[in-house]
Amino acid sequence: MPTFLLTEPLHNGVLILRLNRPDALNALNTALLEELADLLDDAGLNDDVRSVVITGNERAFAAGADVREMAGLDAVGVMQDPRPRYWARIAAFPKPLIAAVNGYCLGGGCELMMHADIVVASSDAQFGQPEINLGIIPGAGGTQRLIRAVGKALASQMVMTGQPIDAERALQAGLVSELTEPELCLERAIDIARRIARQAPLAMQQAKDVLNRAQESHLAAGLAYERKAFTLLAATEDRNEGIRAFIEKRRPDYRGR
Ligand code: CO8
């Protein structure tokens, strides 16, 4: 049974995951990351799960990797650390992942947030990569994903100074897609997740795959990849259903086939 992650019963195809280490501002220890990787693996295989919302509490999405746990690791310990494997499984989650971020979103927490496809942030959220203050650097994609999200100057400033940016700045920089009042953040993320959950699942997974590919490939390769995915979807029943429903002026009934 998970102990550091709370789940809510699946509703309208949306699974809600809540990071649950309130005494440590949801610091991501190894056990929490393993639970998260396991849950996302299961959600990826469960046809009833169409989208996932991940959130923390009102004080913190997550304040980083667990510094106390890290303190016990020497170079060999870091080399043998199982966490990179958990991060890889989180990154491979094939369905839409929406983060609802209140409060601190720092270090490994910011890196986890950047694994989400869509981020809704509360006006009180703070985003940062403070690892430099500990004599280290981000180790779960923080340099690479941040620079792709906000560009070189702001990413360098955040990584090199360790100082966080506020929610307004994160919105301007494109790190998050929407801002809300603190008490509305989760609700808005669930709204978005529900809307996504109503769409054709195979098209949604292809959309995620192709969007992610854009971060890793040059334009011509990305366009070719998009074209292949677009063509593949022409073989699905849901594509025919979607187009037929439009013409017949009714709601589509998608089956994931
Ligand atoms: N790890 C462990 N415990 C934490 C962490 C953390 N990252 N952050 C907060 N806590 C704990 C505190 O120790 C404290 O516990 P206690 O009450 O037992 O002393 C409790 O949470 C509450 O925290 P504070 O009392 O410090 O709360 P404040 O409101 O005063 O301050 C801050 C909030 C500013 C967020 C402060 O807690 C802080 O600076 N936290 C550390 C932030 C940080 O440095 N994060 C980066 C960590 S390093 C990292 O993420 C590297 C990722 C690499 C991943 C590689 C994987 C392979």
mmCIF file of C-alpha atoms and ligand atoms in Angstrom:
data_model
loop_
_atom_site.group_PDB
_atom_site.id
_atom_site.type_symbol
_atom_site.label_atom_id
_atom_site.label_comp_id
_atom_site.label_asym_id
_atom_site.label_seq_id
_atom_site.Cartn_x
_atom_site.Cartn_y
_atom_site.Cartn_z
ATOM 1 C CA MET A 1 0.000 0.000 0.000
ATOM 2 C CA PRO A 2 1.342 3.441 -0.890
ATOM 3 C CA THR A 3 2.273 5.537 2.100
ATOM 4 C CA PHE A 4 3.695 8.712 0.599
ATOM 5 C CA LEU A 5 1.106 9.097 -2.140
ATOM 6 C CA LEU A 6 -2.621 9.435 -1.654
ATOM 7 C CA THR A 7 -4.959 8.541 -4.482
ATOM 8 C CA GLU A 8 -8.592 9.449 -4.900
ATOM 9 C CA PRO A 9 -11.084 7.046 -6.478
ATOM 10 C CA LEU A 10 -11.056 7.278 -10.255
ATOM 11 C CA HIS A 11 -13.733 9.706 -11.411
ATOM 12 C CA ASN A 12 -14.626 10.500 -15.031
ATOM 13 C CA GLY A 13 -11.377 8.894 -16.158
ATOM 14 C CA VAL A 14 -9.248 11.220 -13.991
ATOM 15 C CA LEU A 15 -6.856 9.830 -11.404
ATOM 16 C CA ILE A 16 -5.751 12.270 -8.693
ATOM 17 C CA LEU A 17 -2.423 11.675 -6.954
ATOM 18 C CA ARG A 18 -1.406 13.679 -3.915
ATOM 19 C CA LEU A 19 2.171 13.793 -2.664
ATOM 20 C CA ASN A 20 1.905 13.113 1.037
ATOM 21 C CA ARG A 21 4.940 13.913 3.172
ATOM 22 C CA PRO A 22 3.536 17.041 4.786
ATOM 23 C CA ASP A 23 6.148 17.090 7.575
ATOM 24 C CA ALA A 24 8.955 17.385 5.019
ATOM 25 C CA LEU A 25 7.223 19.721 2.537
ATOM 26 C CA ASN A 26 6.702 16.642 0.340
ATOM 27 C CA ALA A 27 10.442 16.108 -0.137
ATOM 28 C CA LEU A 28 10.875 13.310 -2.652
ATOM 29 C CA ASN A 29 12.527 10.386 -0.941
ATOM 30 C CA THR A 30 13.312 7.146 -2.760
ATOM 31 C CA ALA A 31 10.225 5.362 -1.432
ATOM 32 C CA LEU A 32 7.931 8.141 -2.674
ATOM 33 C CA LEU A 33 9.507 8.117 -6.139
ATOM 34 C CA GLU A 34 9.200 4.342 -6.327
ATOM 35 C CA GLU A 35 5.515 4.529 -5.360
ATOM 36 C CA LEU A 36 4.939 7.214 -7.952
ATOM 37 C CA ALA A 37 6.671 5.204 -10.687
ATOM 38 C CA ASP A 38 4.635 2.102 -9.743
ATOM 39 C CA LEU A 39 1.342 4.011 -9.702
ATOM 40 C CA LEU A 40 2.007 5.644 -13.048
ATOM 41 C CA ASP A 41 3.007 2.293 -14.579
ATOM 42 C CA ASP A 42 -0.333 0.859 -13.405
ATOM 43 C CA ALA A 43 -2.259 3.933 -14.588
ATOM 44 C CA GLY A 44 -0.567 3.672 -17.981
ATOM 45 C CA LEU A 45 -1.884 0.128 -18.387
ATOM 46 C CA ASN A 46 -5.379 0.815 -17.032
ATOM 47 C CA ASP A 47 -7.753 1.761 -19.877
ATOM 48 C CA ASP A 48 -10.105 3.435 -17.416
ATOM 49 C CA VAL A 49 -7.451 6.040 -16.547
ATOM 50 C CA ARG A 50 -7.498 8.734 -19.203
ATOM 51 C CA SER A 51 -5.525 11.478 -17.451
ATOM 52 C CA VAL A 52 -3.716 12.023 -14.162
ATOM 53 C CA VAL A 53 -3.532 15.061 -11.902
ATOM 54 C CA ILE A 54 -0.589 15.290 -9.531
ATOM 55 C CA THR A 55 -0.575 17.727 -6.662
ATOM 56 C CA GLY A 56 0.864 18.398 -3.209
ATOM 57 C CA ASN A 57 -0.687 20.412 -0.396
ATOM 58 C CA GLU A 58 -1.278 24.115 0.154
ATOM 59 C CA ARG A 59 2.292 24.707 1.443
ATOM 60 C CA ALA A 60 4.257 22.701 -1.076
ATOM 61 C CA PHE A 61 4.055 20.777 -4.280
ATOM 62 C CA ALA A 62 7.477 19.400 -3.285
ATOM 63 C CA ALA A 63 10.524 21.136 -1.792
ATOM 64 C CA GLY A 64 13.043 18.925 -3.568
ATOM 65 C CA ALA A 65 14.770 15.622 -3.204
ATOM 66 C CA ASP A 66 15.039 14.522 0.403
ATOM 67 C CA VAL A 67 18.199 16.295 1.541
ATOM 68 C CA ARG A 68 18.543 14.124 4.646
ATOM 69 C CA GLU A 69 18.468 10.974 2.541
ATOM 70 C CA MET A 70 20.964 12.455 0.072
ATOM 71 C CA ALA A 71 23.356 13.297 2.886
ATOM 72 C CA GLY A 72 24.051 9.589 3.418
ATOM 73 C CA LEU A 73 25.165 8.915 -0.161
ATOM 74 C CA ASP A 74 28.795 8.934 -1.291
ATOM 75 C CA ALA A 75 29.800 8.852 -4.987
ATOM 76 C CA VAL A 76 29.297 5.096 -5.217
ATOM 77 C CA GLY A 77 25.923 5.438 -3.492
ATOM 78 C CA VAL A 78 24.882 8.091 -6.023
ATOM 79 C CA MET A 79 26.099 5.864 -8.878
ATOM 80 C CA GLN A 80 24.006 2.970 -7.569
ATOM 81 C CA ASP A 81 21.031 5.145 -6.700
ATOM 82 C CA PRO A 82 17.806 3.531 -7.998
ATOM 83 C CA ARG A 83 16.097 6.919 -8.389
ATOM 84 C CA PRO A 84 17.186 7.626 -11.993
ATOM 85 C CA ARG A 85 15.278 4.481 -12.969
ATOM 86 C CA TYR A 86 12.145 5.774 -11.222
ATOM 87 C CA TRP A 87 12.504 9.141 -12.942
ATOM 88 C CA ALA A 88 12.796 7.364 -16.313
ATOM 89 C CA ARG A 89 9.547 5.486 -15.651
ATOM 90 C CA ILE A 90 7.801 8.722 -14.650
ATOM 91 C CA ALA A 91 9.055 10.372 -17.848
ATOM 92 C CA ALA A 92 7.747 7.423 -19.901
ATOM 93 C CA PHE A 93 4.176 7.732 -18.590
ATOM 94 C CA PRO A 94 2.199 7.776 -21.855
ATOM 95 C CA LYS A 95 -0.990 9.585 -20.787
ATOM 96 C CA PRO A 96 -1.592 13.271 -20.022
ATOM 97 C CA LEU A 97 -0.158 14.336 -16.660
ATOM 98 C CA ILE A 98 -1.373 17.624 -15.201
ATOM 99 C CA ALA A 99 0.375 19.231 -12.238
ATOM 100 C CA ALA A 100 -1.492 21.463 -9.788
ATOM 101 C CA VAL A 101 1.188 23.427 -7.936
ATOM 102 C CA ASN A 102 0.691 25.319 -4.690
ATOM 103 C CA GLY A 103 3.545 26.733 -2.626
ATOM 104 C CA TYR A 104 7.132 25.489 -2.889
ATOM 105 C CA CYS A 105 8.110 23.733 -6.088
ATOM 106 C CA LEU A 106 11.857 23.391 -5.696
ATOM 107 C CA GLY A 107 14.732 21.191 -6.791
ATOM 108 C CA GLY A 108 13.445 17.667 -7.474
ATOM 109 C CA GLY A 109 9.922 19.083 -7.011
ATOM 110 C CA CYS A 110 10.468 21.505 -9.886
ATOM 111 C CA GLU A 111 11.962 18.641 -11.901
ATOM 112 C CA LEU A 112 8.889 16.505 -11.193
ATOM 113 C CA MET A 113 6.605 19.396 -12.192
ATOM 114 C CA MET A 114 8.497 19.610 -15.505
ATOM 115 C CA HIS A 115 7.538 15.982 -16.227
ATOM 116 C CA ALA A 116 3.901 17.135 -16.399
ATOM 117 C CA ASP A 117 2.390 17.999 -19.763
ATOM 118 C CA ILE A 118 0.327 20.856 -18.364
ATOM 119 C CA VAL A 119 0.973 22.880 -15.206
ATOM 120 C CA VAL A 120 -1.603 24.933 -13.329
ATOM 121 C CA ALA A 121 0.024 27.073 -10.666
ATOM 122 C CA SER A 122 -1.394 28.870 -7.699
ATOM 123 C CA SER A 123 -0.527 32.557 -7.403
ATOM 124 C CA ASP A 124 1.504 31.666 -4.268
ATOM 125 C CA ALA A 125 3.698 29.065 -6.011
ATOM 126 C CA GLN A 126 7.483 29.441 -6.133
ATOM 127 C CA PHE A 127 9.639 27.626 -8.644
ATOM 128 C CA GLY A 128 13.351 27.107 -8.230
ATOM 129 C CA GLN A 129 16.414 24.914 -8.577
ATOM 130 C CA PRO A 130 18.221 25.693 -5.292
ATOM 131 C CA GLU A 131 20.708 22.794 -5.500
ATOM 132 C CA ILE A 132 23.652 25.170 -5.944
ATOM 133 C CA ASN A 133 23.061 26.320 -2.342
ATOM 134 C CA LEU A 134 23.915 22.746 -1.287
ATOM 135 C CA GLY A 135 27.063 22.550 -3.412
ATOM 136 C CA ILE A 136 25.398 20.365 -6.035
ATOM 137 C CA ILE A 137 23.454 20.831 -9.261
ATOM 138 C CA PRO A 138 20.052 19.549 -10.416
ATOM 139 C CA GLY A 139 20.237 15.812 -11.089
ATOM 140 C CA ALA A 140 16.830 14.808 -12.439
ATOM 141 C CA GLY A 141 16.705 16.841 -15.632
ATOM 142 C CA GLY A 142 16.520 20.283 -14.020
ATOM 143 C CA THR A 143 19.141 21.878 -16.231
ATOM 144 C CA GLN A 144 17.997 20.255 -19.459
ATOM 145 C CA ARG A 145 14.233 20.584 -19.127
ATOM 146 C CA LEU A 146 14.337 24.054 -17.581
ATOM 147 C CA ILE A 147 16.431 25.508 -20.388
ATOM 148 C CA ARG A 148 14.028 24.064 -22.946
ATOM 149 C CA ALA A 149 11.063 25.465 -21.020
ATOM 150 C CA VAL A 150 12.224 28.999 -20.215
ATOM 151 C CA GLY A 151 15.337 29.602 -22.328
ATOM 152 C CA LYS A 152 19.013 29.930 -21.462
ATOM 153 C CA ALA A 153 19.143 33.216 -19.578
ATOM 154 C CA LEU A 154 16.396 32.533 -17.041
ATOM 155 C CA ALA A 155 17.342 28.846 -16.624
ATOM 156 C CA SER A 156 20.969 29.825 -15.984
ATOM 157 C CA GLN A 157 19.910 32.491 -13.511
ATOM 158 C CA MET A 158 17.724 30.025 -11.601
ATOM 159 C CA VAL A 159 20.328 27.239 -11.555
ATOM 160 C CA MET A 160 23.316 29.498 -10.838
ATOM 161 C CA THR A 161 21.760 31.714 -8.168
ATOM 162 C CA GLY A 162 19.446 29.086 -6.681
ATOM 163 C CA GLN A 163 16.852 31.830 -6.267
ATOM 164 C CA PRO A 164 13.242 30.923 -7.035
ATOM 165 C CA ILE A 165 10.880 32.763 -9.346
ATOM 166 C CA ASP A 166 7.305 33.564 -8.455
ATOM 167 C CA ALA A 167 4.218 32.239 -10.197
ATOM 168 C CA GLU A 168 3.692 35.343 -12.335
ATOM 169 C CA ARG A 169 7.250 35.106 -13.687
ATOM 170 C CA ALA A 170 6.800 31.361 -14.287
ATOM 171 C CA LEU A 171 3.691 32.081 -16.332
ATOM 172 C CA GLN A 172 5.462 34.776 -18.369
ATOM 173 C CA ALA A 173 8.356 32.405 -19.016
ATOM 174 C CA GLY A 174 6.091 29.567 -20.190
ATOM 175 C CA LEU A 175 7.020 27.239 -17.324
ATOM 176 C CA VAL A 176 3.343 26.954 -16.400
ATOM 177 C CA SER A 177 0.239 27.297 -18.514
ATOM 178 C CA GLU A 178 -2.213 28.974 -16.124
ATOM 179 C CA LEU A 179 -2.371 30.784 -12.793
ATOM 180 C CA THR A 180 -5.232 30.541 -10.334
ATOM 181 C CA GLU A 181 -6.092 31.680 -6.838
ATOM 182 C CA PRO A 182 -4.562 29.192 -4.358
ATOM 183 C CA GLU A 183 -7.844 27.534 -3.433
ATOM 184 C CA LEU A 184 -8.849 26.989 -7.076
ATOM 185 C CA CYS A 185 -5.639 25.424 -8.355
ATOM 186 C CA LEU A 186 -6.517 21.739 -7.961
ATOM 187 C CA GLU A 187 -10.075 22.286 -9.166
ATOM 188 C CA ARG A 188 -8.850 23.953 -12.355
ATOM 189 C CA ALA A 189 -6.324 21.152 -12.987
ATOM 190 C CA ILE A 190 -9.132 18.591 -12.571
ATOM 191 C CA ASP A 191 -11.310 20.551 -15.034
ATOM 192 C CA ILE A 192 -8.549 20.362 -17.624
ATOM 193 C CA ALA A 193 -7.944 16.676 -16.880
ATOM 194 C CA ARG A 194 -11.669 15.899 -17.305
ATOM 195 C CA ARG A 195 -11.806 17.636 -20.635
ATOM 196 C CA ILE A 196 -8.764 15.651 -21.777
ATOM 197 C CA ALA A 197 -10.297 12.414 -20.440
ATOM 198 C CA ARG A 198 -13.272 12.791 -22.792
ATOM 199 C CA GLN A 199 -11.089 12.782 -25.905
ATOM 200 C CA ALA A 200 -10.017 9.778 -27.971
ATOM 201 C CA PRO A 201 -7.352 7.964 -25.900
ATOM 202 C CA LEU A 202 -5.191 6.809 -28.795
ATOM 203 C CA ALA A 203 -5.110 10.291 -30.328
ATOM 204 C CA MET A 204 -4.244 11.691 -26.889
ATOM 205 C CA GLN A 205 -1.300 9.346 -26.440
ATOM 206 C CA GLN A 206 -0.024 10.144 -29.909
ATOM 207 C CA ALA A 207 -0.408 13.861 -29.173
ATOM 208 C CA LYS A 208 1.713 13.508 -26.025
ATOM 209 C CA ASP A 209 4.328 11.428 -27.784
ATOM 210 C CA VAL A 210 4.629 13.850 -30.695
ATOM 211 C CA LEU A 211 4.677 16.949 -28.459
ATOM 212 C CA ASN A 212 7.464 15.403 -26.361
ATOM 213 C CA ARG A 213 9.383 14.555 -29.510
ATOM 214 C CA ALA A 214 9.450 18.266 -30.403
ATOM 215 C CA GLN A 215 11.749 18.848 -27.407
ATOM 216 C CA GLU A 216 14.258 16.341 -28.693
ATOM 217 C CA SER A 217 14.377 16.627 -32.466
ATOM 218 C CA HIS A 218 14.971 19.192 -35.172
ATOM 219 C CA LEU A 219 11.965 20.476 -37.106
ATOM 220 C CA ALA A 220 12.139 18.185 -40.146
ATOM 221 C CA ALA A 221 12.414 15.044 -37.988
ATOM 222 C CA GLY A 222 9.618 16.264 -35.722
ATOM 223 C CA LEU A 223 7.339 17.002 -38.678
ATOM 224 C CA ALA A 224 7.995 13.558 -40.158
ATOM 225 C CA TYR A 225 7.225 11.970 -36.777
ATOM 226 C CA GLU A 226 4.005 13.975 -36.498
ATOM 227 C CA ARG A 227 2.960 12.891 -40.009
ATOM 228 C CA LYS A 228 3.520 9.215 -39.152
ATOM 229 C CA ALA A 229 1.422 9.531 -35.992
ATOM 230 C CA PHE A 230 -1.286 11.425 -37.894
ATOM 231 C CA THR A 231 -1.378 8.670 -40.523
ATOM 232 C CA LEU A 232 -1.449 5.926 -37.886
ATOM 233 C CA LEU A 233 -4.519 7.494 -36.280
ATOM 234 C CA ALA A 234 -6.372 7.246 -39.609
ATOM 235 C CA ALA A 235 -6.538 3.498 -38.879
ATOM 236 C CA THR A 236 -8.470 3.962 -35.627
ATOM 237 C CA GLU A 237 -12.210 3.559 -35.132
ATOM 238 C CA ASP A 238 -12.190 6.615 -32.865
ATOM 239 C CA ARG A 239 -11.011 8.816 -35.705
ATOM 240 C CA ASN A 240 -13.979 7.704 -37.821
ATOM 241 C CA GLU A 241 -16.292 8.144 -34.839
ATOM 242 C CA GLY A 242 -14.981 11.648 -34.118
ATOM 243 C CA ILE A 243 -15.482 12.828 -37.673
ATOM 244 C CA ARG A 244 -18.878 11.112 -38.006
ATOM 245 C CA ALA A 245 -20.088 12.636 -34.715
ATOM 246 C CA PHE A 246 -19.099 16.096 -35.944
ATOM 247 C CA ILE A 247 -21.037 15.648 -39.183
ATOM 248 C CA GLU A 248 -24.037 14.193 -37.337
ATOM 249 C CA LYS A 249 -23.896 17.023 -34.755
ATOM 250 C CA ARG A 250 -23.635 14.730 -31.722
ATOM 251 C CA ARG A 251 -21.074 13.924 -29.021
ATOM 252 C CA PRO A 252 -18.520 11.296 -30.064
ATOM 253 C CA ASP A 253 -18.444 8.000 -28.218
ATOM 254 C CA TYR A 254 -14.758 7.101 -28.084
ATOM 255 C CA ARG A 255 -13.742 3.519 -27.316
ATOM 256 C CA GLY A 256 -9.964 3.683 -27.463
ATOM 257 C CA ARG A 257 -9.835 1.545 -30.605
HETATM 258 N N1 CO8 B 1 14.477 17.464 2.106
HETATM 259 C C1 CO8 B 1 14.205 17.030 3.363
HETATM 260 N N2 CO8 B 1 13.479 17.731 4.248
HETATM 261 C C2 CO8 B 1 13.003 18.924 3.843
HETATM 262 C C3 CO8 B 1 13.240 19.444 2.561
HETATM 263 C C4 CO8 B 1 14.012 18.640 1.662
HETATM 264 N N3 CO8 B 1 14.258 19.026 0.412
HETATM 265 N N4 CO8 B 1 12.658 20.659 2.464
HETATM 266 C C5 CO8 B 1 12.068 20.880 3.639
HETATM 267 N N5 CO8 B 1 12.269 19.853 4.487
HETATM 268 C C6 CO8 B 1 11.804 19.707 5.858
HETATM 269 C C7 CO8 B 1 12.595 20.584 6.810
HETATM 270 O O1 CO8 B 1 13.799 19.958 7.167
HETATM 271 C C8 CO8 B 1 11.612 20.732 7.951
HETATM 272 O O2 CO8 B 1 11.653 19.549 8.733
HETATM 273 P P1 CO8 B 1 11.773 19.648 10.341
HETATM 274 O O3 CO8 B 1 10.528 20.358 10.762
HETATM 275 O O4 CO8 B 1 11.827 18.204 10.764
HETATM 276 O O5 CO8 B 1 13.006 20.434 10.619
HETATM 277 C C9 CO8 B 1 10.259 20.758 7.265
HETATM 278 O O6 CO8 B 1 10.462 20.179 5.970
HETATM 279 C C10 CO8 B 1 9.711 22.168 7.068
HETATM 280 O O7 CO8 B 1 10.723 22.928 6.403
HETATM 281 P P2 CO8 B 1 11.275 24.324 6.973
HETATM 282 O O8 CO8 B 1 11.151 24.363 8.455
HETATM 283 O O9 CO8 B 1 12.635 24.531 6.388
HETATM 284 O O10 CO8 B 1 10.209 25.308 6.334
HETATM 285 P P3 CO8 B 1 10.433 26.835 5.939
HETATM 286 O O11 CO8 B 1 9.078 27.366 5.581
HETATM 287 O O12 CO8 B 1 11.208 27.536 6.980
HETATM 288 O O13 CO8 B 1 11.354 26.810 4.622
HETATM 289 C C11 CO8 B 1 12.019 26.022 2.430
HETATM 290 C C12 CO8 B 1 10.857 26.242 3.435
HETATM 291 C C13 CO8 B 1 12.595 27.394 2.003
HETATM 292 C C14 CO8 B 1 11.437 25.303 1.226
HETATM 293 C C15 CO8 B 1 13.128 25.191 3.110
HETATM 294 O O14 CO8 B 1 12.521 24.051 3.703
HETATM 295 C C16 CO8 B 1 14.175 24.690 2.153
HETATM 296 O O15 CO8 B 1 15.050 25.459 1.775
HETATM 297 N N6 CO8 B 1 14.142 23.391 1.773
HETATM 298 C C17 CO8 B 1 15.140 22.765 0.939
HETATM 299 C C18 CO8 B 1 14.938 23.165 -0.506
HETATM 300 C C19 CO8 B 1 16.034 22.543 -1.340
HETATM 301 O O16 CO8 B 1 17.199 22.808 -1.186
HETATM 302 N N7 CO8 B 1 15.618 21.702 -2.324
HETATM 303 C C20 CO8 B 1 16.532 21.065 -3.208
HETATM 304 C C21 CO8 B 1 16.952 19.752 -2.650
HETATM 305 S S1 CO8 B 1 18.223 18.999 -3.622
HETATM 306 C C22 CO8 B 1 17.414 18.339 -4.941
HETATM 307 O O17 CO8 B 1 16.226 18.431 -5.075
HETATM 308 C C23 CO8 B 1 18.279 17.632 -5.946
HETATM 309 C C24 CO8 B 1 17.448 16.783 -6.893
HETATM 310 C C25 CO8 B 1 18.341 15.782 -7.530
HETATM 311 C C26 CO8 B 1 17.560 14.507 -7.837
HETATM 312 C C27 CO8 B 1 18.485 13.426 -8.194
HETATM 313 C C28 CO8 B 1 17.736 12.096 -8.217
HETATM 314 C C29 CO8 B 1 18.588 11.012 -8.800
#
